[in-house]
Short mmCIF file of C-alpha atoms and ligand atoms in Angstrom, two decimals:
data_model
loop_
_atom_site.label_atom_id
_atom_site.label_comp_id
_atom_site.label_asym_id
_atom_site.label_seq_id
_atom_site.Cartn_x
_atom_site.Cartn_y
_atom_site.Cartn_z
CA UNK A 1 0.00 0.00 0.00
CA UNK A 2 1.10 3.51 -0.73
CA UNK A 3 0.83 4.82 2.86
CA UNK A 4 3.27 2.15 4.06
CA UNK A 5 5.90 3.38 1.66
CA UNK A 6 5.32 6.95 2.69
CA UNK A 7 5.70 6.19 6.38
CA UNK A 8 8.82 4.12 5.71
CA UNK A 9 10.37 6.97 3.77
CA UNK A 10 9.50 9.44 6.52
CA UNK A 11 11.10 7.21 9.16
CA UNK A 12 14.19 6.84 7.02
CA UNK A 13 14.55 10.57 6.57
CA UNK A 14 14.35 11.08 10.32
CA UNK A 15 16.94 8.41 11.01
CA UNK A 16 19.32 9.93 8.47
CA UNK A 17 18.82 13.36 9.99
CA UNK A 18 19.61 12.01 13.47
CA UNK A 19 22.75 10.31 12.24
CA UNK A 20 23.83 13.56 10.53
CA UNK A 21 23.30 15.54 13.72
CA UNK A 22 25.17 13.07 15.95
CA UNK A 23 28.16 12.62 13.65
CA UNK A 24 28.54 16.33 12.94
CA UNK A 25 28.12 15.75 9.23
CA UNK A 26 25.47 18.45 9.09
CA UNK A 27 28.14 20.96 9.98
CA UNK A 28 30.28 19.66 7.16
CA UNK A 29 27.48 20.39 4.75
CA UNK A 30 27.04 23.83 6.24
CA UNK A 31 30.78 24.41 6.02
CA UNK A 32 30.68 23.60 2.31
CA UNK A 33 27.87 26.07 1.80
CA UNK A 34 29.74 28.76 3.69
CA UNK A 35 33.00 28.26 1.90
CA UNK A 36 31.14 28.28 -1.41
CA UNK A 37 29.56 31.61 -0.49
CA UNK A 38 32.87 33.10 0.72
CA UNK A 39 34.55 31.95 -2.48
CA UNK A 40 31.93 33.77 -4.54
CA UNK A 41 32.42 36.98 -2.59
CA UNK A 42 36.17 36.61 -2.78
CA UNK A 43 35.96 36.49 -6.56
CA UNK A 44 33.96 39.73 -6.46
CA UNK A 45 36.74 41.31 -4.38
CA UNK A 46 39.27 40.05 -6.88
CA UNK A 47 37.44 41.54 -9.83
CA UNK A 48 37.22 44.90 -8.02
CA UNK A 49 40.93 44.70 -7.28
CA UNK A 50 41.74 44.03 -10.92
CA UNK A 51 39.50 46.86 -12.13
CA UNK A 52 41.11 49.30 -9.71
CA UNK A 53 44.58 48.18 -10.64
CA UNK A 54 43.76 48.67 -14.31
CA UNK A 55 42.45 52.17 -13.64
CA UNK A 56 45.58 53.21 -11.78
CA UNK A 57 47.64 51.64 -14.55
CA UNK A 58 45.77 53.71 -17.13
CA UNK A 59 46.32 56.85 -15.04
CA UNK A 60 50.05 56.13 -14.92
CA UNK A 61 50.18 55.47 -18.66
CA UNK A 62 48.46 58.80 -19.28
CA UNK A 63 51.25 60.42 -17.30
CA UNK A 64 53.76 58.82 -19.64
CA UNK A 65 54.90 55.73 -17.75
CA UNK A 66 55.75 52.91 -20.15
CA UNK A 67 55.58 49.96 -17.77
CA UNK A 68 53.58 50.89 -14.68
CA UNK A 69 53.45 47.27 -13.52
CA UNK A 70 56.68 47.52 -11.57
CA UNK A 71 55.58 50.52 -9.54
CA UNK A 72 52.13 49.07 -8.86
CA UNK A 73 53.60 45.79 -7.65
CA UNK A 74 56.04 47.63 -5.42
CA UNK A 75 53.43 50.00 -4.01
CA UNK A 76 50.79 47.32 -3.53
CA UNK A 77 52.85 45.35 -1.04
CA UNK A 78 54.36 48.36 0.70
CA UNK A 79 54.05 48.09 4.49
CA UNK A 80 54.93 49.82 7.73
CA UNK A 81 55.74 47.67 10.76
CA UNK A 82 54.12 48.86 13.97
CA UNK A 83 56.61 49.91 16.68
CA UNK A 84 57.15 47.78 19.79
CA UNK A 85 54.39 48.59 22.27
CA UNK A 86 55.34 46.51 25.31
CA UNK A 87 57.98 49.16 25.97
CA UNK A 88 55.98 52.39 25.61
CA UNK A 89 58.79 54.88 26.26
CA UNK A 90 59.18 57.08 23.19
CA UNK A 91 56.50 55.19 21.29
CA UNK A 92 55.00 58.35 19.76
CA UNK A 93 58.41 59.49 18.53
CA UNK A 94 59.13 56.08 17.07
CA UNK A 95 55.70 55.85 15.45
CA UNK A 96 56.04 59.36 14.04
CA UNK A 97 59.45 58.49 12.64
CA UNK A 98 58.10 55.36 10.96
CA UNK A 99 55.09 57.18 9.50
CA UNK A 100 57.20 60.01 8.11
CA UNK A 101 59.79 57.64 6.67
CA UNK A 102 56.99 55.56 5.16
CA UNK A 103 55.35 58.60 3.56
CA UNK A 104 58.64 59.91 2.22
CA UNK A 105 59.71 56.57 0.74
CA UNK A 106 56.32 56.06 -0.87
CA UNK A 107 56.43 59.51 -2.44
CA UNK A 108 59.98 58.98 -3.62
CA UNK A 109 58.95 55.71 -5.21
CA UNK A 110 56.22 57.46 -7.22
CA UNK A 111 58.36 60.49 -8.01
CA UNK A 112 61.11 58.36 -9.51
CA UNK A 113 58.68 56.86 -12.00
CA UNK A 114 56.92 60.11 -12.97
CA UNK A 115 59.48 62.87 -12.37
CA UNK A 116 57.92 65.30 -14.87
CA UNK A 117 54.45 65.31 -13.31
CA UNK A 118 53.14 68.02 -11.01
CA UNK A 119 52.76 67.57 -7.27
CA UNK A 120 48.99 67.53 -7.74
CA UNK A 121 49.09 64.67 -10.26
CA UNK A 122 51.51 62.71 -8.11
CA UNK A 123 49.32 63.06 -5.04
CA UNK A 124 46.38 61.54 -6.93
CA UNK A 125 48.53 58.66 -8.13
CA UNK A 126 49.89 58.06 -4.61
CA UNK A 127 46.40 57.83 -3.15
CA UNK A 128 45.21 55.63 -6.02
CA UNK A 129 48.11 53.28 -5.36
CA UNK A 130 47.42 53.10 -1.66
CA UNK A 131 43.76 52.27 -2.31
CA UNK A 132 44.84 49.40 -4.57
CA UNK A 133 47.20 48.38 -1.75
CA UNK A 134 44.36 48.28 0.78
CA UNK A 135 42.15 46.25 -1.58
CA UNK A 136 44.99 43.83 -2.16
CA UNK A 137 45.54 43.47 1.58
CA UNK A 138 41.87 42.72 2.24
CA UNK A 139 41.78 40.22 -0.62
CA UNK A 140 44.84 38.40 0.67
CA UNK A 141 43.59 38.24 4.28
CA UNK A 142 40.14 36.92 3.36
CA UNK A 143 41.73 34.35 1.08
CA UNK A 144 44.11 33.32 3.86
CA UNK A 145 41.32 32.63 6.35
CA UNK A 146 39.21 30.84 3.76
CA UNK A 147 42.04 28.54 2.71
CA UNK A 148 43.23 27.79 6.24
CA UNK A 149 39.66 27.20 7.40
CA UNK A 150 39.14 24.70 4.60
CA UNK A 151 42.50 23.04 5.10
CA UNK A 152 42.03 22.55 8.83
CA UNK A 153 38.29 21.81 8.64
CA UNK A 154 37.82 24.68 11.05
CA UNK A 155 34.14 25.39 10.65
CA UNK A 156 34.14 27.99 13.42
CA UNK A 157 36.72 30.01 11.51
CA UNK A 158 34.68 29.73 8.34
CA UNK A 159 31.51 30.64 10.21
CA UNK A 160 33.16 33.77 11.62
CA UNK A 161 34.41 34.69 8.18
CA UNK A 162 31.00 34.09 6.60
CA UNK A 163 29.33 36.23 9.27
CA UNK A 164 31.89 39.03 8.75
CA UNK A 165 31.64 38.94 4.96
CA UNK A 166 28.81 41.51 4.65
CA UNK A 167 30.87 44.04 6.60
CA UNK A 168 34.02 43.22 4.65
CA UNK A 169 32.15 43.55 1.36
CA UNK A 170 30.79 46.92 2.40
CA UNK A 171 34.29 48.18 3.16
CA UNK A 172 35.63 46.78 -0.10
CA UNK A 173 32.86 48.43 -2.12
CA UNK A 174 33.50 51.70 -0.31
CA UNK A 175 37.18 51.68 -1.24
CA UNK A 176 36.43 50.52 -4.76
CA UNK A 177 34.07 53.44 -5.36
CA UNK A 178 36.39 55.95 -3.71
CA UNK A 179 38.79 55.64 -6.62
CA UNK A 180 36.37 57.76 -8.70
CA UNK A 181 37.00 60.77 -6.48
CA UNK A 182 40.73 60.18 -6.06
CA UNK A 183 41.47 59.77 -9.76
CA UNK A 184 39.48 62.84 -10.86
CA UNK A 185 40.27 65.10 -7.90
CA UNK A 186 36.84 66.05 -6.58
CA UNK A 187 36.63 67.06 -2.91
CA UNK A 188 35.68 64.14 -0.67
CA UNK A 189 33.61 64.15 2.51
CA UNK A 190 36.78 64.21 4.58
CA UNK A 191 37.73 67.48 2.81
CA UNK A 192 35.06 69.31 4.75
CA UNK A 193 37.54 70.38 7.48
CA UNK A 194 39.96 71.99 4.98
CA UNK A 195 36.96 73.46 3.10
CA UNK A 196 35.74 75.29 6.21
CA UNK A 197 39.31 76.48 6.79
CA UNK A 198 39.53 77.73 3.19
CA UNK A 199 36.21 79.61 3.46
CA UNK A 200 37.51 81.25 6.61
CA UNK A 201 40.61 82.39 4.73
CA UNK A 202 38.39 83.81 1.96
CA UNK A 203 36.37 85.79 4.49
CA UNK A 204 39.26 87.42 6.30
CA UNK A 205 42.03 89.81 5.35
CA UNK A 206 45.13 87.70 4.72
CA UNK A 207 48.28 89.07 6.35
CA UNK A 208 50.80 86.32 5.64
CA UNK A 209 50.99 82.78 4.36
CA UNK A 210 53.62 80.07 4.52
CA UNK A 211 53.82 76.36 3.79
CA UNK A 212 55.66 73.96 6.10
CA UNK A 213 55.72 70.19 5.59
CA UNK A 214 52.81 70.18 3.09
CA UNK A 215 50.75 72.18 5.54
CA UNK A 216 49.78 75.81 5.02
CA UNK A 217 49.58 78.41 7.77
CA UNK A 218 47.59 81.50 6.85
CA UNK A 219 47.56 84.46 9.19
CA UNK A 220 44.47 86.60 8.79
CA UNK A 221 42.42 89.30 10.42
CA UNK A 222 38.73 88.56 10.89
CA UNK A 223 36.05 89.82 13.30
CA UNK A 224 38.71 92.01 14.96
CA UNK A 225 40.81 88.99 15.90
CA UNK A 226 44.07 87.53 14.65
CA UNK A 227 43.38 84.06 13.27
CA UNK A 228 45.93 81.49 12.13
CA UNK A 229 44.34 78.95 9.80
CA UNK A 230 46.14 75.63 9.48
CA UNK A 231 45.24 73.16 6.74
CA UNK A 232 46.93 70.68 4.45
CA UNK A 233 48.25 72.34 1.31
CA UNK A 234 45.78 71.89 -1.54
CA UNK A 235 44.32 71.08 -3.95
CA UNK A 236 46.07 67.69 -4.16
CA UNK A 237 45.28 64.60 -2.14
CA UNK A 238 47.16 65.48 1.03
CA UNK A 239 46.53 65.48 4.79
CA UNK A 240 49.63 67.45 5.77
CA UNK A 241 50.99 67.48 9.31
CA UNK A 242 48.59 69.81 11.14
CA UNK A 243 49.58 68.58 14.63
CA UNK A 244 53.30 69.13 14.23
CA UNK A 245 52.77 72.50 12.54
CA UNK A 246 50.32 73.63 15.23
CA UNK A 247 52.79 72.64 17.93
CA UNK A 248 55.58 74.65 16.30
CA UNK A 249 53.29 77.63 15.75
CA UNK A 250 52.21 77.70 19.40
CA UNK A 251 55.89 77.52 20.41
CA UNK A 252 56.72 80.30 17.96
CA UNK A 253 54.01 82.50 19.50
CA UNK A 254 55.39 81.55 22.94
CA UNK A 255 51.99 80.24 23.98
CA UNK A 256 50.25 83.52 23.20
CA UNK A 257 47.15 81.86 21.83
CA UNK A 258 43.68 82.27 23.37
CA UNK A 259 41.84 79.46 21.65
CA UNK A 260 42.50 76.46 19.40
CA UNK A 261 39.66 75.00 17.33
CA UNK A 262 39.97 71.82 15.29
CA UNK A 263 37.39 71.01 12.62
CA UNK A 264 37.14 67.52 11.22
CA UNK A 265 34.83 64.96 9.67
CA UNK A 266 33.77 62.32 12.20
CA UNK A 267 32.37 58.86 11.64
CA UNK A 268 28.70 58.86 12.49
CA UNK A 269 26.95 56.10 14.36
CA UNK A 270 24.46 54.08 12.38
CA UNK A 271 21.18 56.02 12.50
CA UNK A 272 22.71 59.46 12.90
CA UNK A 273 22.03 62.08 10.24
CA UNK A 274 24.74 62.84 7.65
CA UNK A 275 26.02 66.40 8.00
CA UNK A 276 25.10 66.78 11.66
CA UNK A 277 27.41 69.25 13.40
CA UNK A 278 28.56 68.64 16.96
CA UNK A 279 30.72 70.72 19.24
CA UNK A 280 33.04 69.39 21.90
CA UNK A 281 36.38 69.57 23.64
CA UNK A 282 39.65 67.98 22.50
CA UNK A 283 41.60 67.48 19.31
CA UNK A 284 39.34 66.35 16.47
CA UNK A 285 41.81 64.43 14.33
CA UNK A 286 41.89 60.79 13.34
CA UNK A 287 45.58 60.05 12.80
CA UNK A 288 47.37 57.07 14.40
CA UNK A 289 48.59 59.29 17.25
CA UNK A 290 51.54 61.63 16.62
CA UNK A 291 49.54 64.56 15.21
CA UNK A 292 46.83 64.36 17.83
CA UNK A 293 49.24 64.19 20.74
CA UNK A 294 51.16 67.19 19.38
CA UNK A 295 47.98 69.31 19.50
CA UNK A 296 47.17 68.08 23.01
CA UNK A 297 50.71 68.72 24.26
CA UNK A 298 50.91 72.23 22.79
CA UNK A 299 47.59 73.31 24.29
CA UNK A 300 48.24 71.63 27.65
CA UNK A 301 51.67 73.19 28.01
CA UNK A 302 50.27 76.73 27.82
CA UNK A 303 46.76 76.03 29.15
CA UNK A 304 45.04 77.02 25.90
CA UNK A 305 41.36 75.97 25.57
CA UNK A 306 41.03 73.27 22.91
CA UNK A 307 37.69 73.00 21.15
CA UNK A 308 36.49 70.64 18.47
CA UNK A 309 33.81 70.86 15.82
CA UNK A 310 32.89 67.71 13.92
CA UNK A 311 30.70 67.03 10.91
CA UNK A 312 29.19 63.55 10.95
CA UNK A 313 29.31 61.14 8.02
CA UNK A 314 29.92 57.45 7.39
CA UNK A 315 33.09 55.92 5.97
CA UNK A 316 31.69 55.85 2.44
CA UNK A 317 30.68 59.48 2.55
CA UNK A 318 34.07 60.40 3.98
CA UNK A 319 36.05 59.00 1.06
CA UNK A 320 33.63 59.52 -1.83
CA UNK A 321 32.94 62.79 -3.64
CA UNK A 322 31.53 65.26 -1.11
CA UNK A 323 27.76 65.05 -0.95
CA UNK A 324 25.72 68.22 -1.17
CA UNK A 325 24.46 67.67 2.40
CA UNK A 326 28.05 67.67 3.65
CA UNK A 327 28.91 70.75 1.62
CA UNK A 328 25.97 72.58 3.16
CA UNK A 329 26.96 71.35 6.61
CA UNK A 330 30.40 72.84 5.94
CA UNK A 331 28.85 76.25 5.23
CA UNK A 332 26.92 75.98 8.49
CA UNK A 333 30.04 74.89 10.35
CA UNK A 334 31.78 78.05 9.13
CA UNK A 335 29.18 80.23 10.85
CA UNK A 336 29.43 77.96 13.89
CA UNK A 337 33.21 78.47 14.11
CA UNK A 338 32.83 82.23 13.88
CA UNK A 339 30.23 82.15 16.64
CA UNK A 340 32.47 80.06 18.91
CA UNK A 341 35.35 82.48 18.30
CA UNK A 342 33.26 85.56 19.09
CA UNK A 343 31.62 83.95 22.13
CA UNK A 344 34.76 82.65 23.78
CA UNK A 345 37.43 85.26 23.01
CA UNK A 346 37.82 88.99 23.39
CA UNK A 347 38.63 91.31 20.44
CA UNK A 348 42.33 91.43 19.49
CA UNK A 349 42.93 87.87 20.67
CA UNK A 350 44.88 85.24 18.76
CA UNK A 351 43.12 82.08 17.64
CA UNK A 352 44.29 78.99 15.77
CA UNK A 353 41.77 77.20 13.57
CA UNK A 354 42.86 73.87 12.11
CA UNK A 355 40.88 72.28 9.28
CA UNK A 356 41.77 68.61 9.60
CA UNK A 357 41.43 66.08 6.80
CA UNK A 358 42.37 65.37 3.22
CA UNK A 359 42.35 68.60 1.24
CA UNK A 360 41.58 66.98 -2.13
CA UNK A 361 39.98 69.55 -4.44
CA UNK A 362 40.28 72.36 -1.90
CA UNK A 363 43.08 74.91 -2.48
CA UNK A 364 44.91 77.06 0.04
CA UNK B 1 4.26 9.29 12.43
CA UNK B 2 1.78 8.14 9.90
CA UNK B 3 0.75 10.83 7.46
CA UNK B 4 -1.39 10.30 4.47
CA UNK B 5 -0.26 11.64 1.15
CA UNK B 6 -2.50 14.71 1.30
CA UNK B 7 -1.04 15.83 4.61
CA UNK B 8 2.47 15.36 3.23
CA UNK B 9 1.59 17.41 0.17
CA UNK B 10 0.14 20.24 2.25
CA UNK B 11 3.14 20.25 4.59
CA UNK B 12 5.52 20.43 1.64
CA UNK B 13 3.55 23.27 0.08
CA UNK B 14 3.54 25.24 3.34
CA UNK B 15 7.31 24.76 3.71
CA UNK B 16 7.88 25.96 0.15
CA UNK B 17 5.66 28.99 0.69
CA UNK B 18 7.63 29.95 3.83
CA UNK B 19 10.88 29.59 1.91
CA UNK B 20 9.69 31.79 -0.94
CA UNK B 21 8.39 34.48 1.43
CA UNK B 22 11.67 34.50 3.33
CA UNK B 23 13.73 34.82 0.17
CA UNK B 24 11.52 37.68 -0.99
CA UNK B 25 11.90 39.48 2.35
CA UNK B 26 15.68 39.07 2.16
CA UNK B 27 15.65 40.58 -1.34
CA UNK B 28 13.45 43.48 -0.22
CA UNK B 29 15.75 44.23 2.71
CA UNK B 30 18.68 45.11 0.49
CA UNK B 31 18.46 48.87 -0.07
CA UNK B 32 18.97 49.92 -3.64
CA UNK B 33 22.04 52.09 -3.92
CA UNK B 34 21.39 55.57 -5.16
CA UNK B 35 23.60 56.99 -7.89
CA UNK B 36 25.46 60.21 -7.29
CA UNK B 37 26.98 62.49 -9.91
CA UNK B 38 29.50 65.26 -9.26
CA UNK B 39 28.42 68.84 -9.96
CA UNK B 40 30.19 72.16 -9.65
CA UNK B 41 28.85 75.59 -8.80
CA UNK B 42 30.42 78.49 -10.68
CA UNK B 43 29.98 82.03 -9.57
CA UNK B 44 30.83 85.43 -11.03
CA UNK B 45 32.65 87.61 -8.54
CA UNK B 46 31.51 90.80 -10.27
CA UNK B 47 27.76 90.43 -10.64
CA UNK B 48 26.98 87.38 -8.54
CA UNK B 49 25.81 85.21 -11.43
CA UNK B 50 25.66 81.59 -10.26
CA UNK B 51 25.15 78.31 -12.09
CA UNK B 52 25.43 74.58 -11.48
CA UNK B 53 27.27 72.52 -14.08
CA UNK B 54 28.61 69.01 -14.52
CA UNK B 55 32.00 68.49 -12.95
CA UNK B 56 35.04 68.14 -15.20
CA UNK B 57 38.03 66.07 -14.01
CA UNK B 58 40.89 68.19 -12.72
CA UNK B 59 38.71 71.07 -11.55
CA UNK B 60 39.05 72.27 -8.00
CA UNK B 61 37.51 74.95 -5.82
CA UNK B 62 38.69 78.52 -6.65
CA UNK B 63 39.79 77.62 -10.19
CA UNK B 64 39.04 80.41 -12.68
CA UNK B 65 36.95 78.94 -15.46
CA UNK B 66 35.63 80.96 -18.37
CA UNK B 67 33.84 84.27 -18.67
CA UNK B 68 30.53 85.35 -17.22
CA UNK B 69 27.73 85.30 -19.85
CA UNK B 70 26.16 88.38 -18.26
CA UNK B 71 28.97 90.83 -17.60
CA UNK B 72 32.11 89.19 -18.95
CA UNK B 73 33.76 88.93 -15.55
CA UNK B 74 35.75 85.92 -14.41
CA UNK B 75 33.88 82.80 -13.36
CA UNK B 76 35.24 81.00 -10.31
CA UNK B 77 34.37 77.51 -9.06
CA UNK B 78 32.74 78.00 -5.69
CA UNK B 79 31.72 74.48 -4.80
CA UNK B 80 32.04 70.89 -5.94
CA UNK B 81 29.68 68.27 -4.60
CA UNK B 82 27.74 65.22 -5.68
CA UNK B 83 23.98 65.14 -5.98
CA UNK B 84 21.65 62.20 -6.03
CA UNK B 85 20.57 61.21 -9.50
CA UNK B 86 16.77 61.16 -9.43
CA UNK B 87 15.44 58.19 -11.32
CA UNK B 88 12.27 59.09 -13.08
CA UNK B 89 9.75 56.34 -13.39
CA UNK B 90 7.74 56.53 -16.57
ZN1 LIG C 401 29.06 88.44 -14.13
#
């Protein structure tokens, strides 16, 4: 009878399922599914990486490089080893030294290949190369965990990787898209700090200007106060060394500064509005440490109030072409800065305003 | 555990329906990414004429670009930003 067969089949299916659960074979099946999924996503990362590499290659060829492969290979695997941190004495100095040496060597590497190009063109190429480097790094790390998970049958490792893949893919897509801005030279979201600084310079009466270590210091007179505006030198892709320069400037003025304001883009929490402006205390700067500590040390030494103004955005918005919302937030932040200055200082005081961030597309 | 064939069929159909609904929900959850295009705002320093144009690679803020159509003064790039491309449904 037909019902007998059906019940037999049902029983069999249950028995097989039980055996699978007790022997752990179900996890094996799941592991296969996960590694299949990770493999698919990994191939997407690879295709992005190849596209980006090709774009940078084209950029280099346009600048007259015959075989850009060598430079790309060299730049892609370029690394900086973190300083020893179990012995913290001097760690900031050592880190600063490594970062500066790293930057200089990387620039030299690019300059040797395209000596006739302008500083602006080189800065775009440098950033393009470092984006390809980041993509390459992510690709290699994901591949490493996938292969070792498969080799060692480590399904927990694969599960972790599978669960992290959406986040990794989001980061990869963010970097992939950011190449548009960095190869054409449009301002990015992170440029909002330098943009506010530039607007401030436009408003005031410029007294003097100098450039130290890729960072410009503009002395100006505005609202009956002496204002020093510090920003990375534009319009190339450049973050400058605002901390170091601010420290030296405060020393040069022998501590005669009444207020320091830093303006920067800040990563927003999920759910926060893009372009929200927030005011606070401290150094708004997202470097690995040396620049931030220089600002803190300079202001602490002479007891100068240190204020921060941040404009909220997510990682994608920070490294893609500046959205209109962020541009408008920048205009608002400019008024905000002027208000803070007028509220918290007397006429004839000296104020330092530092526009922190990459100054891509913003001159001055 | 004795089911007749009809019960089995109904159970299978219900399971399939749940699967389809779940897949559809998953698909719906993915937000469609909006497209952004870069624009630039040019302004005449003499008469205040202002216009929004498409961005051209290599342009940056404060670059002098062309002559004002109204008074012949210099046009300067005031702003560069990206705007959401509105997709019109026909
Ligand atoms: Zn005009």
